[in-house]
XYZ file of C-alpha atoms in Angstrom:
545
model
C 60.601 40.966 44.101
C 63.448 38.939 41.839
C 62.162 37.683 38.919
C 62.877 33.800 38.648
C 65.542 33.038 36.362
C 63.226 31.337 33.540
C 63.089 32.279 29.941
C 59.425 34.267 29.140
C 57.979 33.562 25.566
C 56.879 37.339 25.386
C 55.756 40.033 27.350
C 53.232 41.203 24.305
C 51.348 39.314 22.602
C 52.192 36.816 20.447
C 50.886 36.781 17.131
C 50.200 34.014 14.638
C 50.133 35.155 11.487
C 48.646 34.206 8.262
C 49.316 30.637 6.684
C 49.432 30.384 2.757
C 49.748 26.449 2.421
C 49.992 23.393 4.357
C 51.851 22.108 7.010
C 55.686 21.269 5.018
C 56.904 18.252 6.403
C 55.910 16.058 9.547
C 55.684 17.018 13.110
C 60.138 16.112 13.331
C 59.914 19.731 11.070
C 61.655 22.088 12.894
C 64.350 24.347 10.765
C 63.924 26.365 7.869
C 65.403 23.915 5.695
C 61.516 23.155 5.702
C 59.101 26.050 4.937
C 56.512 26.888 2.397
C 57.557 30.199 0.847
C 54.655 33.339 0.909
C 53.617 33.722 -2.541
C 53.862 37.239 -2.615
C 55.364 40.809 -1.421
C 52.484 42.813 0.237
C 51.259 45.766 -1.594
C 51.945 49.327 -0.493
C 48.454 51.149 -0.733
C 48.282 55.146 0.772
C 46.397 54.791 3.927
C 46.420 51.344 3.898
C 48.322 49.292 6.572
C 49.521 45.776 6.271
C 49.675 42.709 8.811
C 53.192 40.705 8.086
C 52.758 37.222 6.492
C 55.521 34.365 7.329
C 55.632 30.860 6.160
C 52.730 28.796 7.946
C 55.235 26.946 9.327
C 56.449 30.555 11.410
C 55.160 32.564 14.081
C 56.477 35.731 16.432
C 56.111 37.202 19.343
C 56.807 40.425 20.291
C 60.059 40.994 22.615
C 60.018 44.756 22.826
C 58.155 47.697 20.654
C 58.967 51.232 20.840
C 56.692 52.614 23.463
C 58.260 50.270 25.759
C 59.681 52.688 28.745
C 63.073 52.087 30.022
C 63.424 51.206 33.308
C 65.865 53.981 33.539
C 65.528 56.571 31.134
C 66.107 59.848 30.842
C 64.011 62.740 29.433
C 65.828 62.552 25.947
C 65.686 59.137 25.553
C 62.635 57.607 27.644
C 61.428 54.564 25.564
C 62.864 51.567 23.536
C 62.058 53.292 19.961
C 60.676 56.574 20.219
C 62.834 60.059 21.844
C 61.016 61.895 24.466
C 60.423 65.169 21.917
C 56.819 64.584 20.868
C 54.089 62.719 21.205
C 53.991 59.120 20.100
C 50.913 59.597 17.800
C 49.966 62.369 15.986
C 47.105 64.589 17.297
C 44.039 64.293 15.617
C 44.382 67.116 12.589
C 47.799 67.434 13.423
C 50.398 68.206 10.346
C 53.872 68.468 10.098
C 55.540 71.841 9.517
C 59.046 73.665 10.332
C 60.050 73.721 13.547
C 56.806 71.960 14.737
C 57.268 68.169 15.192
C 54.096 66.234 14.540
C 55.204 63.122 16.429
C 58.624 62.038 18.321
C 61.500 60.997 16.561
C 62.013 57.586 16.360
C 65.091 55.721 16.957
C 64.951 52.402 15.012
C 66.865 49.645 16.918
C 68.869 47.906 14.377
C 71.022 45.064 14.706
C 70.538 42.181 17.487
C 73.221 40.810 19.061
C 71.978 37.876 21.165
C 73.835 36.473 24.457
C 73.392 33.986 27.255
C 75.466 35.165 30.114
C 74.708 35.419 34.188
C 75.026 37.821 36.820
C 74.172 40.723 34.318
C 72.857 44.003 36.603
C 70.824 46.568 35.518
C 69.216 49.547 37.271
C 67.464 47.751 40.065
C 70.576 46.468 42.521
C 67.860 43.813 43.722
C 66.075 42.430 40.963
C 67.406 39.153 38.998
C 67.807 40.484 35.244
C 68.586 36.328 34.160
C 70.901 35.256 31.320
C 68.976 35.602 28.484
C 69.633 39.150 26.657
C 69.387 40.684 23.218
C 71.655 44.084 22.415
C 70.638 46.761 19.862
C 72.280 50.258 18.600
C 69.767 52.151 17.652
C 70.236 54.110 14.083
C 67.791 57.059 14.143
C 67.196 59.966 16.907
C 69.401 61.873 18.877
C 71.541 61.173 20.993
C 72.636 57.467 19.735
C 72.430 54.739 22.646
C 72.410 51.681 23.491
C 69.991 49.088 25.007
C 69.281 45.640 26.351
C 66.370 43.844 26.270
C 66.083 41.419 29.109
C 64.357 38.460 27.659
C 63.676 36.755 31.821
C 62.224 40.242 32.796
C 58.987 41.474 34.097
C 57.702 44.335 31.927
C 58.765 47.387 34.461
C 62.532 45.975 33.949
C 62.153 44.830 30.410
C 64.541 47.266 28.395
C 67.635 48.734 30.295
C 69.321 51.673 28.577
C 72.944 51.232 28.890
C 74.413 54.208 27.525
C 74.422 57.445 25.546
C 77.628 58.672 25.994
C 80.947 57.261 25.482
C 83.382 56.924 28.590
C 85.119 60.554 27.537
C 81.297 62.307 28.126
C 80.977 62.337 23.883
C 77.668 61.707 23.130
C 77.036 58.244 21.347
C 76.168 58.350 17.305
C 73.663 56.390 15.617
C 74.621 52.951 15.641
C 73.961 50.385 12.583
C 76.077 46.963 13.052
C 76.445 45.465 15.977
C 78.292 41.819 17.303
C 79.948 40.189 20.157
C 83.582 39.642 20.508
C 84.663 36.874 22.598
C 88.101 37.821 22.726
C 87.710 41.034 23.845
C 84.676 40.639 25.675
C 82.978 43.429 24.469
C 80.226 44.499 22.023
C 81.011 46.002 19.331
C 78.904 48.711 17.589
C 79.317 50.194 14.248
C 78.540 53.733 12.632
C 77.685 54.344 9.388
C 78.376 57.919 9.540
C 80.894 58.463 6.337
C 83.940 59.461 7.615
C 82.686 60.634 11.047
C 81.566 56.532 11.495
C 83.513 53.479 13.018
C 83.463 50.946 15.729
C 82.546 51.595 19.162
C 83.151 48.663 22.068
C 81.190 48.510 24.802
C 80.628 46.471 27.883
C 77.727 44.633 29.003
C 76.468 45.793 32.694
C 74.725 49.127 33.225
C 76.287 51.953 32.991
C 78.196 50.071 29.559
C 81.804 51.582 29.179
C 81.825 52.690 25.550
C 84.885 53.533 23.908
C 85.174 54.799 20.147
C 88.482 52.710 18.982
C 88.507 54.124 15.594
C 91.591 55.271 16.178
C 92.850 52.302 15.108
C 90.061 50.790 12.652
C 89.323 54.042 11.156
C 86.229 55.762 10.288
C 83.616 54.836 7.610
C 80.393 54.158 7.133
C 80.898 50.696 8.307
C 77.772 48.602 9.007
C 77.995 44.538 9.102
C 81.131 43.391 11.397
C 81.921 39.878 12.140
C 84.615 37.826 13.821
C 86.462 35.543 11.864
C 88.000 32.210 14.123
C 91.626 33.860 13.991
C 89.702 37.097 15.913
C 89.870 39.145 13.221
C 86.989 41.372 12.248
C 85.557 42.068 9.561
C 83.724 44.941 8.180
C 81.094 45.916 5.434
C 80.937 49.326 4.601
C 77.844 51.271 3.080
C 78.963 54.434 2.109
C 76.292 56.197 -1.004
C 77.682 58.087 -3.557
C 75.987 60.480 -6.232
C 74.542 59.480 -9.296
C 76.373 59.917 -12.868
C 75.218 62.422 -14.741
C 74.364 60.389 -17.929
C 72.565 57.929 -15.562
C 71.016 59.866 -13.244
C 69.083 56.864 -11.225
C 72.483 54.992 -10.580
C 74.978 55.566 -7.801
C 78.570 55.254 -8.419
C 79.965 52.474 -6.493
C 81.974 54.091 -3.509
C 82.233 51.139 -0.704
C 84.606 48.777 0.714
C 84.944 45.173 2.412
C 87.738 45.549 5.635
C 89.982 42.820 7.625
C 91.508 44.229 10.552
C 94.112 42.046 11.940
C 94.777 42.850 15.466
C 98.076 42.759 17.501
C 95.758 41.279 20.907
C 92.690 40.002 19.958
C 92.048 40.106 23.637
C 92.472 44.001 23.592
C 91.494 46.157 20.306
C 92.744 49.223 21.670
C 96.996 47.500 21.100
C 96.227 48.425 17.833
C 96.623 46.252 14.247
C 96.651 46.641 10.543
C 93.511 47.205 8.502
C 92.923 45.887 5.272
C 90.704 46.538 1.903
C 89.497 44.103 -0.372
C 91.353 44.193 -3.487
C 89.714 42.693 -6.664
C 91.663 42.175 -9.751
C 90.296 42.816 -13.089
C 89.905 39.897 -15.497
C 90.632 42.347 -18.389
C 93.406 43.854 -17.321
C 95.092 41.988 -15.087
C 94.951 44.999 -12.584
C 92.947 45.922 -9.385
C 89.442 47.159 -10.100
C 89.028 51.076 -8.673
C 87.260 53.750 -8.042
C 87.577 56.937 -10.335
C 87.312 59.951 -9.069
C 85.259 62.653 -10.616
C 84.279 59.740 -13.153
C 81.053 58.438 -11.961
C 78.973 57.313 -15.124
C 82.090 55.209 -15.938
C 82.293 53.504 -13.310
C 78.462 52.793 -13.053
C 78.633 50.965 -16.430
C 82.142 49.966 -16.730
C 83.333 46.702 -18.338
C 84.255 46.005 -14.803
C 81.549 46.312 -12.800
C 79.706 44.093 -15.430
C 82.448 41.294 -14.973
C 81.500 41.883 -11.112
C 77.918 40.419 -11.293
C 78.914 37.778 -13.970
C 81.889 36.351 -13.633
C 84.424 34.876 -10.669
C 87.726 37.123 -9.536
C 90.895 37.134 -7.719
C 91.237 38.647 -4.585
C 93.833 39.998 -1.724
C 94.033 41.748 0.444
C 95.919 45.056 0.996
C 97.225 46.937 4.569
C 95.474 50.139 4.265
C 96.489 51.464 8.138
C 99.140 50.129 10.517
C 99.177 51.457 13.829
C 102.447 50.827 14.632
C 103.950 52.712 11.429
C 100.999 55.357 11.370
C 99.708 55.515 14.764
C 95.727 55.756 16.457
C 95.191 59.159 15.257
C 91.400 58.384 13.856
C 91.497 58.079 9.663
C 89.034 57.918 6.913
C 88.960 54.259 5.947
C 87.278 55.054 2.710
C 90.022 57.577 1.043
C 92.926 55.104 1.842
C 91.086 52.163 0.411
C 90.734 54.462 -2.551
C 94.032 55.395 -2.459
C 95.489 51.566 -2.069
C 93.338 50.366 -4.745
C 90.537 48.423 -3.119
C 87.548 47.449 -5.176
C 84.408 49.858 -4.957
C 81.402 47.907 -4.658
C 77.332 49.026 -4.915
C 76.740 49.712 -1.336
C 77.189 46.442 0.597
C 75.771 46.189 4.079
C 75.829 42.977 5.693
C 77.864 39.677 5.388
C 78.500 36.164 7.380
C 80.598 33.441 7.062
C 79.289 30.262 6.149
C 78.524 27.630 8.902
C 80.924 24.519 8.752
C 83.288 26.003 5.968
C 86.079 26.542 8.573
C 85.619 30.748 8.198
C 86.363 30.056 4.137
C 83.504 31.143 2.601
C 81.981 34.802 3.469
C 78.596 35.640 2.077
C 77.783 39.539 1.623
C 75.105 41.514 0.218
C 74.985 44.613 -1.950
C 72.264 47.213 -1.494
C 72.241 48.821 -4.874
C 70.393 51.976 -5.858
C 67.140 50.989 -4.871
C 66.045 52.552 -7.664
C 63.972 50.746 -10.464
C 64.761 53.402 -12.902
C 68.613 52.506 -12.441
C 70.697 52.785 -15.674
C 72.510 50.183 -14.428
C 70.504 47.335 -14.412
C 71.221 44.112 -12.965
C 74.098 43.408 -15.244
C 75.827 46.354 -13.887
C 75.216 45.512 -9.953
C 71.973 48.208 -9.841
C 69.751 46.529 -7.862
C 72.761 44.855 -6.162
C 73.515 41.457 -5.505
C 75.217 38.780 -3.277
C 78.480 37.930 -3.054
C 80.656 35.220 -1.965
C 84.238 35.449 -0.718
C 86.216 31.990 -0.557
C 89.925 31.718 0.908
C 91.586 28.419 1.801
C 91.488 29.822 5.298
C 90.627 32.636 6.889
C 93.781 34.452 7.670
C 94.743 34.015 3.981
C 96.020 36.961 1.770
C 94.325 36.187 -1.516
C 90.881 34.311 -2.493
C 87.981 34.287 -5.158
C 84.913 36.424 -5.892
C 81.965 34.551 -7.088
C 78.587 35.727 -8.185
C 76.187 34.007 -6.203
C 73.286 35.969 -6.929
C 71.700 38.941 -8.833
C 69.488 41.120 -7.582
C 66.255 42.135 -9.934
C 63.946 44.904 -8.808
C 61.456 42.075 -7.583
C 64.183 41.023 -5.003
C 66.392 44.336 -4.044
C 68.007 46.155 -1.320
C 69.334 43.022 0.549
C 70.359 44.278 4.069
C 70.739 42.488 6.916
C 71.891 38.185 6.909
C 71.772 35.063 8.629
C 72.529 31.391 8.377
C 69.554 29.227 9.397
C 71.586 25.782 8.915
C 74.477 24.881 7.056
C 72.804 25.417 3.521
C 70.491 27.741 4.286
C 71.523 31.728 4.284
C 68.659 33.923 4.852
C 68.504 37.705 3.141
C 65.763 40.744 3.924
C 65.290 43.261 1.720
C 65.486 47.172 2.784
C 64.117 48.368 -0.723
C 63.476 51.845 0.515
C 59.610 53.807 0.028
C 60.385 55.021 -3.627
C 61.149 51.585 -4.627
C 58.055 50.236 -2.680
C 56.131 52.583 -4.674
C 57.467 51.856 -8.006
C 57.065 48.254 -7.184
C 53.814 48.510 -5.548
C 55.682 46.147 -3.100
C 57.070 46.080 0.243
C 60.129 44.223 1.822
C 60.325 40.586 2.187
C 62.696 38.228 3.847
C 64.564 35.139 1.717
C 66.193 32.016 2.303
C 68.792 30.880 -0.495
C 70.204 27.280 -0.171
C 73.875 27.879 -1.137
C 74.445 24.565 -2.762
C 72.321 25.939 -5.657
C 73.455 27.786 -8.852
C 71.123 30.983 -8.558
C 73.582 32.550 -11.177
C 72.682 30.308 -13.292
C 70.135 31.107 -16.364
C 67.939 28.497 -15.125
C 68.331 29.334 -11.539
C 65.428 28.825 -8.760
C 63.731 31.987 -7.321
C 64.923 32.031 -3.526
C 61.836 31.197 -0.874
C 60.101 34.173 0.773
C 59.978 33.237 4.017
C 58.737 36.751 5.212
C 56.469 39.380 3.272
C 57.027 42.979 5.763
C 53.847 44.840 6.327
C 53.010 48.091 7.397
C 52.103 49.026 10.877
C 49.368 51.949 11.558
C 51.983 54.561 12.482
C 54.248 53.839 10.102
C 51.520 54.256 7.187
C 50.760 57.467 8.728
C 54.355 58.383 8.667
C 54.665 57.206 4.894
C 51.400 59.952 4.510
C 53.703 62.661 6.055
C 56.705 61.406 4.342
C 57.775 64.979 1.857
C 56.533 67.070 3.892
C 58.333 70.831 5.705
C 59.279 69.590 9.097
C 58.388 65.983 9.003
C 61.773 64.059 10.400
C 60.865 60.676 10.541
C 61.286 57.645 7.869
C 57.903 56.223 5.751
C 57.521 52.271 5.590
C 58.360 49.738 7.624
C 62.368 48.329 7.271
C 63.173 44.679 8.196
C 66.542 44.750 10.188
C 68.339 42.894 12.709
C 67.729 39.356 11.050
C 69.936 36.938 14.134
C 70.303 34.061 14.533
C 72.397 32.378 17.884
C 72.674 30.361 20.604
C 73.751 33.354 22.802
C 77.126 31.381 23.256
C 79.654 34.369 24.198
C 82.737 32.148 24.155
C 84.899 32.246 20.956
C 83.071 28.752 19.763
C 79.935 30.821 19.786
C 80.648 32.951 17.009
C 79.180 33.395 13.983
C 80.125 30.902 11.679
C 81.423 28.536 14.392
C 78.767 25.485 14.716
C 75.647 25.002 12.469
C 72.435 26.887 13.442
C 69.656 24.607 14.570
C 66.704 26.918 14.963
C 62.946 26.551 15.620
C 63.647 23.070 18.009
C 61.197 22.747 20.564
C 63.316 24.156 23.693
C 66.591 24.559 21.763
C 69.222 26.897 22.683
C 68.800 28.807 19.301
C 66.883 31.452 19.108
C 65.752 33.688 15.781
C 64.828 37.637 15.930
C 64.662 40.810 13.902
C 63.126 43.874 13.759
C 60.609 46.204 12.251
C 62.052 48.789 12.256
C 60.319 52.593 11.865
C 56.779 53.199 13.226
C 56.203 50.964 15.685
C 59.720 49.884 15.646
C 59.089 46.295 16.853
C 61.299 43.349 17.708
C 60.290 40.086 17.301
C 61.154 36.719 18.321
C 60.432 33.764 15.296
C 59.167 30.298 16.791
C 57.808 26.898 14.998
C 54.028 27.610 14.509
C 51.753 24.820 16.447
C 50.910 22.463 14.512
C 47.581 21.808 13.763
């Protein structure tokens, strides 16, 4: 029977999770620009697993977990999280060895894309799917695919895969970034594969139409990608790099920031010009660069220093033309090298700033997750966030600002997204060494951007979100090191979205002011938890009490 075309709170069970202080405001409360912060990361213990905590003010629900069964999978890939190659627990005794896989791999959906559009089909010709529906990639397992949850659907038709293979019969790769492009009217997913990575658009009905267009924006190990209001795109690229060998804990900064300007925003595949963020050094007067073979000097250069301290001059610089050098697919990380783009410390994620007209873009860097790092957070090693400002966003040159450093109590900023105007939220994916040198797993922060957090004196940002540790991903943290065991340790907070599910080219990113947690708004607040359980939530106003 068709399901009626209403919006269900869950199809699990919704949790309310721990409160740590009262009520913050009045019952008119309803963004995060009100929330008491969670005192304090949870603790990683061995063995030990670990509900989440949010601000009292917060509470989820679950939208989809891994077990959840397609409604039309296939032997390879049966369920929302998990492959069909093992079981979904481990049995009783049961160890991991070489050629012998304790448990199925799982897939981790990453990044949410969130849209509000009718007449969407899926596998069942006669059952009404509704207009609410959330997209992932998913980054782990094998093959890559893509699904849709179905946020008006009955459990049986809860999750529709849409595809594993691209429309040439190429099996999909793991997928990272994700967004919607109005323009084009497709998703777009990213893969942060190195130079085997790049963007991959798809379509939204079952069976999706996936084509790889890196032919003409290149491969990398691209990850966040946003429209700008010109329908450009931009792109954040994570790409790792080995350590020095006089600092043996600290990577050598080896990724990029990307414009691509195309010639139809309406159709990708005409081709455009990519471009690489160029920095120029305050010493020198020239751009900042990578060095090859030079590692340790670029991990404590004068340079990168000035990066995490001071405010620089930017433009940017065409990289890849199609119309002079053609959609033959190229490594977008050697020519930004080779054009002089500024290296950065593994960035990830980035957004532009609500109600600054697309002027001010607000990205993360991961850093080496390390706490041993030789770099320190002078020198970008347990990253940072960074703010690009142009006087529009089209514009060929701009500023680099500081706008915070990363410590090891508050590393491995990932994923982003504006709550309000002011308020930019950040979650960490720290990574299980630096969980156990920390004794500390992930959290999730909101910054207000009108404050100085550069600044000597500067606030600590609010925890709005302290991760925990699901059962099966503390027993995959036990396995973690061991012959044959192929699956990641602690939990990972990813997918952090925030939207309206607008898909017209006002509903983009960046375009009106986020006004979450409103009692039957249109705005709507997810992410995931990723590995073990590989959960996604949905984030409401708790009741107040």
């Amino acid at each position: 029977m068709p399901s009626r075309n209403l919006r269900l709170p869950a199809v699990a069970l919704t949790t309310g999770l721990i409160g740590l202080g009262s009520w913050a405001g009045s019952s008119a409360a309803s963004s995060f620009d009100q929330l008491t912060g969670v005192p304090s990361a949870n603790p990683k213990a061995p063995g030990m697993s670990t509900p989440n905590i949010l601000s009292p003010e917060l509470t989820q629900s679950v939208l989809a977990q891994g077990s959840f069964k397609l409604e039309n999978g296939t032997a390879q890939v049966p369920y929302y999280g998990y492959d069909g190659d093992g079981p979904h627990v481990p049995a009783p005794g049961d160890k991991p060895a070489p050629g012998h896989k304790v448990e199925a791999s799982k897939t981790e959906p990453d990044k949410n894309t969130y849209l509000t559009i009718d007449g969407l089909k899926g596998s069942d010709p006669k059952y009404d799917y509704g207009r609410h529906f959330l997209f992932q990639g998913h980054e782990g397992g094998s093959p890559g695919y893509i699904t849709r949850v179905n946020l008006d659907a009955d459990g049986a038709h809860r999750v529709t895969l849409l595809a594993t293979t691209d429309d040439k019969g190429a099996a999909l790769p793991n997928f990272d970034g994700s967004t919607w492009d109005p323009w084009a009217k497709r998703l777009l997913f990213t893969a942060e594969k190195g130079n085997r990575g790049g963007v991959w658009q798809a379509t939204t009905d079952v069976p999706s139409k996936v084509q790889d267009i890196s032919g003409v924006l290149g491969r990398g190990g691209y990850e966040g990608i946003q429209n700008d209001s010109a329908g450009n795109l931009w792109i954040v690229e994570d790409v790792g790099r080995p350590t020095g060998t006089a600092n043996p804990h600290a990577k050598q900064p080896n990724s990029f920031v990307y414009r691509f300007v195309p010639k139809d925003r309406k159709d990708l595949t005409a081709g455009g010009r990519l471009q690489a963020l160029q920095v120029i050094s305050r010493r020198t007067g020239k751009p900042i660069v990578f060095h090859a073979g030079q590692a340790d000097a670029d991990i404590l250069s004068d340079d990168v220093k000035d990066l995490h301290n001071k405010v620089f001059d930017t433009r940017w610089v065409t990289i890849h033309d199609t119309d002079v050098d053609g959609t033959t697919p190229f490594d977008a990380n050697a020519l930004a090298k080779s054009r002089g783009a500024a290296p950065l410390k593994r960035p990830e994620n980035g957004q532009f700033r609500p109600g600054s007209r697309f002027t001010e873009f607000y990205f993360d860097e991961t850093g080496d997750t390390n706490k041993d790092t030789e770099a320190g957070a002078r020198y970008g090693g347990f990253g940072s966030i960074l703010k690009l400002t142009q006087r529009r966003p089209t514009a060929d040159t701009g500023k680099l600002t500081l706008f915070y450093r990363s410590d090891v109590a508050h590393s491995g900023f990932d994923n982003v997204a504006f709550l309000s105007r002011d308020r930019v939220a950040f979650v960490e994916d720290a990574g299980d060494t630096l969980h156990t040198q920390r004794n500390a797993l992930d959290s999730g922060y909101v910054f207000d951007v009108n404050e100085s957090y550069a600044a000597s004196d500067a606030p600590e940002p609010l925890r709005f979100l302290a991760q925990g540790r699901d059962v099966s991903a503390t027993l995959d943290s036990g396995f973690s090191g061991m012959p044959g065991f192929q699956n990641d340790g602690d939990n990972e907070i990813t997918g952090l979205h925030v939207s309206d599910g607008d898909p017209g080219t006002g509903g983009i990113l960046g375009a009106k002011a986020p006004r979450p947690l409103r009692r039957n708004g249109p705005w709507q607040v997810f992410y995931t938890q990723q590995h073990g359980d590989n959960v996604t939530y949905e984030v409401h106003r708790a009741p107040q009490r």
